[in-house]
PDB file of C-alpha atoms and ligand atoms in Angstrom:
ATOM      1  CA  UNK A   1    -106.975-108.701  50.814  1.00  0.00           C
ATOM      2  CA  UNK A   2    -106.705-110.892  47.961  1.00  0.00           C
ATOM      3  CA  UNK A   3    -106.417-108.915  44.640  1.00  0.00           C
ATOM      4  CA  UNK A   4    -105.865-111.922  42.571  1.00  0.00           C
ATOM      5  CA  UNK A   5    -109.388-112.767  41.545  1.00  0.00           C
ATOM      6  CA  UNK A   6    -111.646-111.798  38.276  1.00  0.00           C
ATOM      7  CA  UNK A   7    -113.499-110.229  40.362  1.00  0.00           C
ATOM      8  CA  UNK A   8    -111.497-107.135  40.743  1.00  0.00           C
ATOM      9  CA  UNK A   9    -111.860-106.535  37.130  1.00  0.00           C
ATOM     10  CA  UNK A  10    -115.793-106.457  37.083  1.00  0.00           C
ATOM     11  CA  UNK A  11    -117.274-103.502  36.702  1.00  0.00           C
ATOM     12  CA  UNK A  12    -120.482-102.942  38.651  1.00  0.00           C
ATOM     13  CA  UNK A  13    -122.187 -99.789  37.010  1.00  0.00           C
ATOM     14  CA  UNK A  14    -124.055 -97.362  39.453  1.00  0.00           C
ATOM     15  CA  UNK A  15    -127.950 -96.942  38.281  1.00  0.00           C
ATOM     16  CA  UNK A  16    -128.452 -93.628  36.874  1.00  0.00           C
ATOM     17  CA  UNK A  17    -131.802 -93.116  39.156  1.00  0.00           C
ATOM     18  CA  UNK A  18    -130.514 -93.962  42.510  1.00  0.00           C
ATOM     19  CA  UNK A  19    -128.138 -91.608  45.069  1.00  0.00           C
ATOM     20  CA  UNK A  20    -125.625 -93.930  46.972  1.00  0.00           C
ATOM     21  CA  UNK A  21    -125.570 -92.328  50.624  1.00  0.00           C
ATOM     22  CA  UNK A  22    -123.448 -92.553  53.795  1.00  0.00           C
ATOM     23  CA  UNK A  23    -122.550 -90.819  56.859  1.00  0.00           C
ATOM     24  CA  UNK A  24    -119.547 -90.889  59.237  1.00  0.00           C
ATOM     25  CA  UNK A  25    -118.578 -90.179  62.558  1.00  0.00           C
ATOM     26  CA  UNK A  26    -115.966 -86.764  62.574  1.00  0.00           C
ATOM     27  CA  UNK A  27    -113.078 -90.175  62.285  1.00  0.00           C
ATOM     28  CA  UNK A  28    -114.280 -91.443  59.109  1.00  0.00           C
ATOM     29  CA  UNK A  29    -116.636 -94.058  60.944  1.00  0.00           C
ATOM     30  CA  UNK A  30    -119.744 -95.544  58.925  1.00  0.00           C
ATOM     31  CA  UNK A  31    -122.582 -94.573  61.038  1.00  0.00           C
ATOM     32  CA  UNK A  32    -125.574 -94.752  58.543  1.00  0.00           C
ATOM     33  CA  UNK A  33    -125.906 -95.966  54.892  1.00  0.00           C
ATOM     34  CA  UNK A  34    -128.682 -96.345  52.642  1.00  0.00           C
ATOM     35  CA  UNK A  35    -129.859 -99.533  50.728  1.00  0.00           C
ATOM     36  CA  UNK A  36    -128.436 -98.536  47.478  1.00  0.00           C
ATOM     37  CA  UNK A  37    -125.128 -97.956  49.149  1.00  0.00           C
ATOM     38  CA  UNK A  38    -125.031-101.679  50.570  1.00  0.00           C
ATOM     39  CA  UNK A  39    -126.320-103.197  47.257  1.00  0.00           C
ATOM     40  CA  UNK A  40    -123.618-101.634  45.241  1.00  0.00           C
ATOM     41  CA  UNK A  41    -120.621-102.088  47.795  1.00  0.00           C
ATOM     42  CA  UNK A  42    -121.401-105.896  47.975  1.00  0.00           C
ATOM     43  CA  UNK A  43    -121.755-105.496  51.893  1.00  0.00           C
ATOM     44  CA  UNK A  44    -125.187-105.586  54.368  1.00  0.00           C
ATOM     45  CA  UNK A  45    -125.720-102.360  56.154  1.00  0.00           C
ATOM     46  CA  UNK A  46    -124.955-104.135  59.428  1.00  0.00           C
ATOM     47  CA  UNK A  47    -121.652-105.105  57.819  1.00  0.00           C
ATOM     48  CA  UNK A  48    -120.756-101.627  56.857  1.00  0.00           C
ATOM     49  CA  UNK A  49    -122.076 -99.549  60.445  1.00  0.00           C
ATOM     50  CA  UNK A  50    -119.012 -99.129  62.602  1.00  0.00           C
ATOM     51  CA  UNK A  51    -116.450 -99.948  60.077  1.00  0.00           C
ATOM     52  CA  UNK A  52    -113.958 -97.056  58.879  1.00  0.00           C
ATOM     53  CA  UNK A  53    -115.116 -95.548  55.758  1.00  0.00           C
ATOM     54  CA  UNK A  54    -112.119 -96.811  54.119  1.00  0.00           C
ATOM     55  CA  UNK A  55    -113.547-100.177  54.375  1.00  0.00           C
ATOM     56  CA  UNK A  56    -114.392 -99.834  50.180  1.00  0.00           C
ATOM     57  CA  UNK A  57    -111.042 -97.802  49.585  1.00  0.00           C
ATOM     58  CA  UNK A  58    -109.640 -99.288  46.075  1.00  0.00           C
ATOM     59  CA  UNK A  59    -105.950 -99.890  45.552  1.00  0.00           C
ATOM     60  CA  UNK A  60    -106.165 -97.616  42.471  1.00  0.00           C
ATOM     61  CA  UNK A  61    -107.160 -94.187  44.635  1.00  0.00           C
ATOM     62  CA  UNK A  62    -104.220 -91.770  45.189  1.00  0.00           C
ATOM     63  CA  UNK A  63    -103.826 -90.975  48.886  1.00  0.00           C
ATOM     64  CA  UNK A  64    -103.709 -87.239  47.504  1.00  0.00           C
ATOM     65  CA  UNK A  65    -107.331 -87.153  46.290  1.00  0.00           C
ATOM     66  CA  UNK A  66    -108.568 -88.319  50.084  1.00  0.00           C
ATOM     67  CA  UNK A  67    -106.259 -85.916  52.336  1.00  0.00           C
ATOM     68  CA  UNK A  68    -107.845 -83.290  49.513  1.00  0.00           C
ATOM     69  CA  UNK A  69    -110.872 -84.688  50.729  1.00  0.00           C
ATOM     70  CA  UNK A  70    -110.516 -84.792  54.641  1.00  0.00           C
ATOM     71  CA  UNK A  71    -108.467 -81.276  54.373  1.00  0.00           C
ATOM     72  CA  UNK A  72    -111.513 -79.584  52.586  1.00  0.00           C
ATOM     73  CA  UNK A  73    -114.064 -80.797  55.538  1.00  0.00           C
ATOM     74  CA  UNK A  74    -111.761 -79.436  58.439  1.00  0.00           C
ATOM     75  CA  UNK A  75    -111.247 -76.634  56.522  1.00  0.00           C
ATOM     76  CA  UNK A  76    -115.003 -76.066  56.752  1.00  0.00           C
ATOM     77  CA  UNK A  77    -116.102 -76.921  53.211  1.00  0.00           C
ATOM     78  CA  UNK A  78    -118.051 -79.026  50.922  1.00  0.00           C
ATOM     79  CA  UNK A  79    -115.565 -81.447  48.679  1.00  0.00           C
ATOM     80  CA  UNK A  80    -116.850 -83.362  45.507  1.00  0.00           C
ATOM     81  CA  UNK A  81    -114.433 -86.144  43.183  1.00  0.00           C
ATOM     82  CA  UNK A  82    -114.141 -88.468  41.135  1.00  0.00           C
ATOM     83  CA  UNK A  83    -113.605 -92.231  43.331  1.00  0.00           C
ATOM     84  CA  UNK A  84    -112.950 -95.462  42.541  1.00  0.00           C
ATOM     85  CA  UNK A  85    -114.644 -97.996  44.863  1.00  0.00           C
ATOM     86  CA  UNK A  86    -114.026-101.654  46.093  1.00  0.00           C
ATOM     87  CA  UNK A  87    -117.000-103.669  46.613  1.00  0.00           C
ATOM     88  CA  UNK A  88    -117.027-106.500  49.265  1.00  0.00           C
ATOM     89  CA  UNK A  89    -115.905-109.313  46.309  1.00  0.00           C
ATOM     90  CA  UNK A  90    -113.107-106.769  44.892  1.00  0.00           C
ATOM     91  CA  UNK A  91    -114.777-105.819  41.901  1.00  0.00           C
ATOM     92  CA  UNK A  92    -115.091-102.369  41.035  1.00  0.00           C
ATOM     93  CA  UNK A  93    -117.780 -98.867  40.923  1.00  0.00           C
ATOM     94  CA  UNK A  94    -117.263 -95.253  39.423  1.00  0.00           C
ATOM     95  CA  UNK A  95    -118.943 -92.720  41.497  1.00  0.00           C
ATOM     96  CA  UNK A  96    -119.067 -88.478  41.975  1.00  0.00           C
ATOM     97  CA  UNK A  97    -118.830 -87.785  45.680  1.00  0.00           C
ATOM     98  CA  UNK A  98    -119.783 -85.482  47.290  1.00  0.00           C
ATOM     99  CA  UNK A  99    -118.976 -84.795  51.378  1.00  0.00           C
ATOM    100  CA  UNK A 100    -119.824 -82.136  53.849  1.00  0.00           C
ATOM    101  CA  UNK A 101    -120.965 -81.891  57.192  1.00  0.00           C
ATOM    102  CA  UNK A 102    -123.905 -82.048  58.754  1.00  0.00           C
ATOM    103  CA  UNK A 103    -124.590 -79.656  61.652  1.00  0.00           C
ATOM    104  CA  UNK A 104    -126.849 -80.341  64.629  1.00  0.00           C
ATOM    105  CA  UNK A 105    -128.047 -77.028  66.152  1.00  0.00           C
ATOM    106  CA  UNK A 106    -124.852 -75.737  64.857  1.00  0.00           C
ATOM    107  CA  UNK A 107    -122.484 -78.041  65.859  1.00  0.00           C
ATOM    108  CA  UNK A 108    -120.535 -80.397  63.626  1.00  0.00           C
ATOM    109  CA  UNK A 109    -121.861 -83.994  64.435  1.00  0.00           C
ATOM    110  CA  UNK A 110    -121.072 -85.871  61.735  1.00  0.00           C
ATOM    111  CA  UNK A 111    -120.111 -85.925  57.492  1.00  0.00           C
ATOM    112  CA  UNK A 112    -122.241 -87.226  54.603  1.00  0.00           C
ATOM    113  CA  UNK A 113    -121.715 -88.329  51.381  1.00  0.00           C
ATOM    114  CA  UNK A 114    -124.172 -88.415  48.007  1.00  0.00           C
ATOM    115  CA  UNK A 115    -122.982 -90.015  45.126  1.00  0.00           C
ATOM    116  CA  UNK A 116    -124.386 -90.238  41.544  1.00  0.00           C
ATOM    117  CA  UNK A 117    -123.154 -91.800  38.625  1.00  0.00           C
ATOM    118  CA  UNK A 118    -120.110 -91.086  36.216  1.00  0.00           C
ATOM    119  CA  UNK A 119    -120.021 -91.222  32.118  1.00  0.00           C
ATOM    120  CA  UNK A 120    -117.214 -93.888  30.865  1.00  0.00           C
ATOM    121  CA  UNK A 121    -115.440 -91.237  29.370  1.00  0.00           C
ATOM    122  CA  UNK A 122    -114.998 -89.742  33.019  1.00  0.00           C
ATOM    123  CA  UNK A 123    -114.040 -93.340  34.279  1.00  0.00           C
ATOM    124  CA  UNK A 124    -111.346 -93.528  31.727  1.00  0.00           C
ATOM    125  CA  UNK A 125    -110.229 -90.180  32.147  1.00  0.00           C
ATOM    126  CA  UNK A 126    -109.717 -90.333  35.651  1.00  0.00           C
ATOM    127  CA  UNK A 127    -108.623 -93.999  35.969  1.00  0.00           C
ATOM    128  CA  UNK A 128    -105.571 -92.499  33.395  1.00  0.00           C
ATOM    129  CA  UNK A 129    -104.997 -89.488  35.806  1.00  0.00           C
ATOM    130  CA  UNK A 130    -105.016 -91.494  38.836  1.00  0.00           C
ATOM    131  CA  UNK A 131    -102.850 -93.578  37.755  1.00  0.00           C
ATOM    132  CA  UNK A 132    -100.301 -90.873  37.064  1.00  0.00           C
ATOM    133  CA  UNK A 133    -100.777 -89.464  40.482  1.00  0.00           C
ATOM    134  CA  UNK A 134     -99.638 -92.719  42.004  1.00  0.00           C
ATOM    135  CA  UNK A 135     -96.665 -93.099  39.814  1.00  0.00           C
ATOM    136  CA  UNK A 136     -95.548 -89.865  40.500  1.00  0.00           C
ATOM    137  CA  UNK A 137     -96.083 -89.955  44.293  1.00  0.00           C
ATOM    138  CA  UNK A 138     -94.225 -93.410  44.557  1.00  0.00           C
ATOM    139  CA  UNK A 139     -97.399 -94.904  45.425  1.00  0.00           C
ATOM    140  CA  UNK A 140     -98.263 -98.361  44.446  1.00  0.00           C
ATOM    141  CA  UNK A 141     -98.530 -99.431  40.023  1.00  0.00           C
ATOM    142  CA  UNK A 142    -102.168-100.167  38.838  1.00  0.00           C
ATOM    143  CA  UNK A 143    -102.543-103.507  40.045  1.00  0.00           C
ATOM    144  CA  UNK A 144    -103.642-105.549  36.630  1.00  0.00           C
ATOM    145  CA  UNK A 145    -100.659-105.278  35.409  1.00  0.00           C
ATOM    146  CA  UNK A 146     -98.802-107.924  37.855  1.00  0.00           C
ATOM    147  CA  UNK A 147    -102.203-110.459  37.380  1.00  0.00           C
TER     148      UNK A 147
HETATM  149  C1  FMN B   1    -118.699 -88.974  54.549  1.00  0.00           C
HETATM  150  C2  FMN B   1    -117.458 -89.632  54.003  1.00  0.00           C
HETATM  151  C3  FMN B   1    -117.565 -90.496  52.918  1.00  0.00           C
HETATM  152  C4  FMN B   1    -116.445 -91.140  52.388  1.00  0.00           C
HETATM  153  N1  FMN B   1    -116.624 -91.976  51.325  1.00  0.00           N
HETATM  154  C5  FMN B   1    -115.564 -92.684  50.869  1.00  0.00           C
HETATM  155  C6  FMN B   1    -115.727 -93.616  49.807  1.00  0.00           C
HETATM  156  O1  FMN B   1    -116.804 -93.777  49.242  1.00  0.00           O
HETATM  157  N2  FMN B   1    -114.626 -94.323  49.427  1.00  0.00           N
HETATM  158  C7  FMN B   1    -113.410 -94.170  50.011  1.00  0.00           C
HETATM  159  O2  FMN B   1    -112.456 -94.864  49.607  1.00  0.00           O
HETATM  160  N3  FMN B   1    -113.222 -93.259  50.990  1.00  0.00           N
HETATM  161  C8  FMN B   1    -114.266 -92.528  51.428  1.00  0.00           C
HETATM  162  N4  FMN B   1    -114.076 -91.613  52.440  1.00  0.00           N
HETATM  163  C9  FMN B   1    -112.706 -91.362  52.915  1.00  0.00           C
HETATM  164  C10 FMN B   1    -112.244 -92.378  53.927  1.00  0.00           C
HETATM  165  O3  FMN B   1    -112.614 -91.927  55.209  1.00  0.00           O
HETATM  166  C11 FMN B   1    -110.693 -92.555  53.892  1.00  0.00           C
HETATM  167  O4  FMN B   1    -110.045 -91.343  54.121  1.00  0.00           O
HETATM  168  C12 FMN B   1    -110.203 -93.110  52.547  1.00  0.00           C
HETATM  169  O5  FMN B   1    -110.865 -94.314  52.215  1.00  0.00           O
HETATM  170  C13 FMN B   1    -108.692 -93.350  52.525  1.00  0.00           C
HETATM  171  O6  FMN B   1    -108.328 -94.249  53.504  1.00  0.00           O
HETATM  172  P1  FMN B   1    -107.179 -93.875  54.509  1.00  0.00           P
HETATM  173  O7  FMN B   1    -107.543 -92.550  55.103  1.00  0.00           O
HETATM  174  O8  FMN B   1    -107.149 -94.991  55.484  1.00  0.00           O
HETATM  175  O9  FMN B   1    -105.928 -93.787  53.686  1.00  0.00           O
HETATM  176  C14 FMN B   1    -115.173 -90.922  52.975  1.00  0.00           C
HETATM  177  C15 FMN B   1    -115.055 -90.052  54.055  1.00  0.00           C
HETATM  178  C16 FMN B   1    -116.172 -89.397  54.570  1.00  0.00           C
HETATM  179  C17 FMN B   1    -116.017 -88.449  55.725  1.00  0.00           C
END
């Protein structure tokens, strides 16, 4: 993936009236999103179905703040954050997440995820604290500041 282009700086900012939903197979596997979700990613549904989730990972999330994320789920529960997303030209979107599973007569079948918009304080905030949590896990710098 080329990093490298002004596109990963552009901000795309997530309407304040729409929910941005997925679902995934119990191994992280898009299975269904909605319209919203492919208009904001940059992808086509049919583009997205199959893929692994991590398809719109950004270079700026800590690893931390995901194995938080798939821990919580095996562990049973619902888990909400803060996440930085790639879209399918590099640029950028601020959500809240939230995942949990989704039972079919009692049996875990799959995970879904809503996700509504974040203030800019929130983005700053957490862009700052993610940062941190890279550079103290040895994980990769924020990447503007080799362009
Ligand atoms: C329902 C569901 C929704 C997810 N949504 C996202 C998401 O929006 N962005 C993201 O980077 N990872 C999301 N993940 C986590 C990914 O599966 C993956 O763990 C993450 O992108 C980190 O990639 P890695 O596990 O390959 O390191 C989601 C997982 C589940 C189960």
């Amino acid at each position: 993936m080329e990093y490298n282009r002004s596109e990963f700086l552009i901000e795309t900012v997530v309407p304040e009236d729409e929910l941005i939903i997925s679902r995934t197979d119990l191994q992280g596997i898009i299975t269904y999103v909605n319209e919203t979700f492919a208009a904001i990613s940059g992808y086509t549904s049919e583009e997205l179905i199959g893929k692994p989730h991590n398809v719109i990972r950004h270079p700026d999330m800590p690893s931390a703040v995901f194995k938080d994320l798939w821990q919580t789920l095996q562990a049973g529960k619902k888990w909400g954050g803060y996440v930085k997303n790639m879209r399918s030209d590099t640029g950028f979107y601020w959500v809240y997440a939230e995942v949990s599973a989704v039972y079919k007569e009692g049996e875990l079948v799959e995970y879904k995820s809503i996700r509504t918009p974040i203030r800019s304080e929130e983005k700053l905030e957490y862009q700052k604290r993610y940062d941190a949590m890279r550079r103290e896990a040895g994980e990769r710098e924020r990447i503007v500041k080799y362009m």
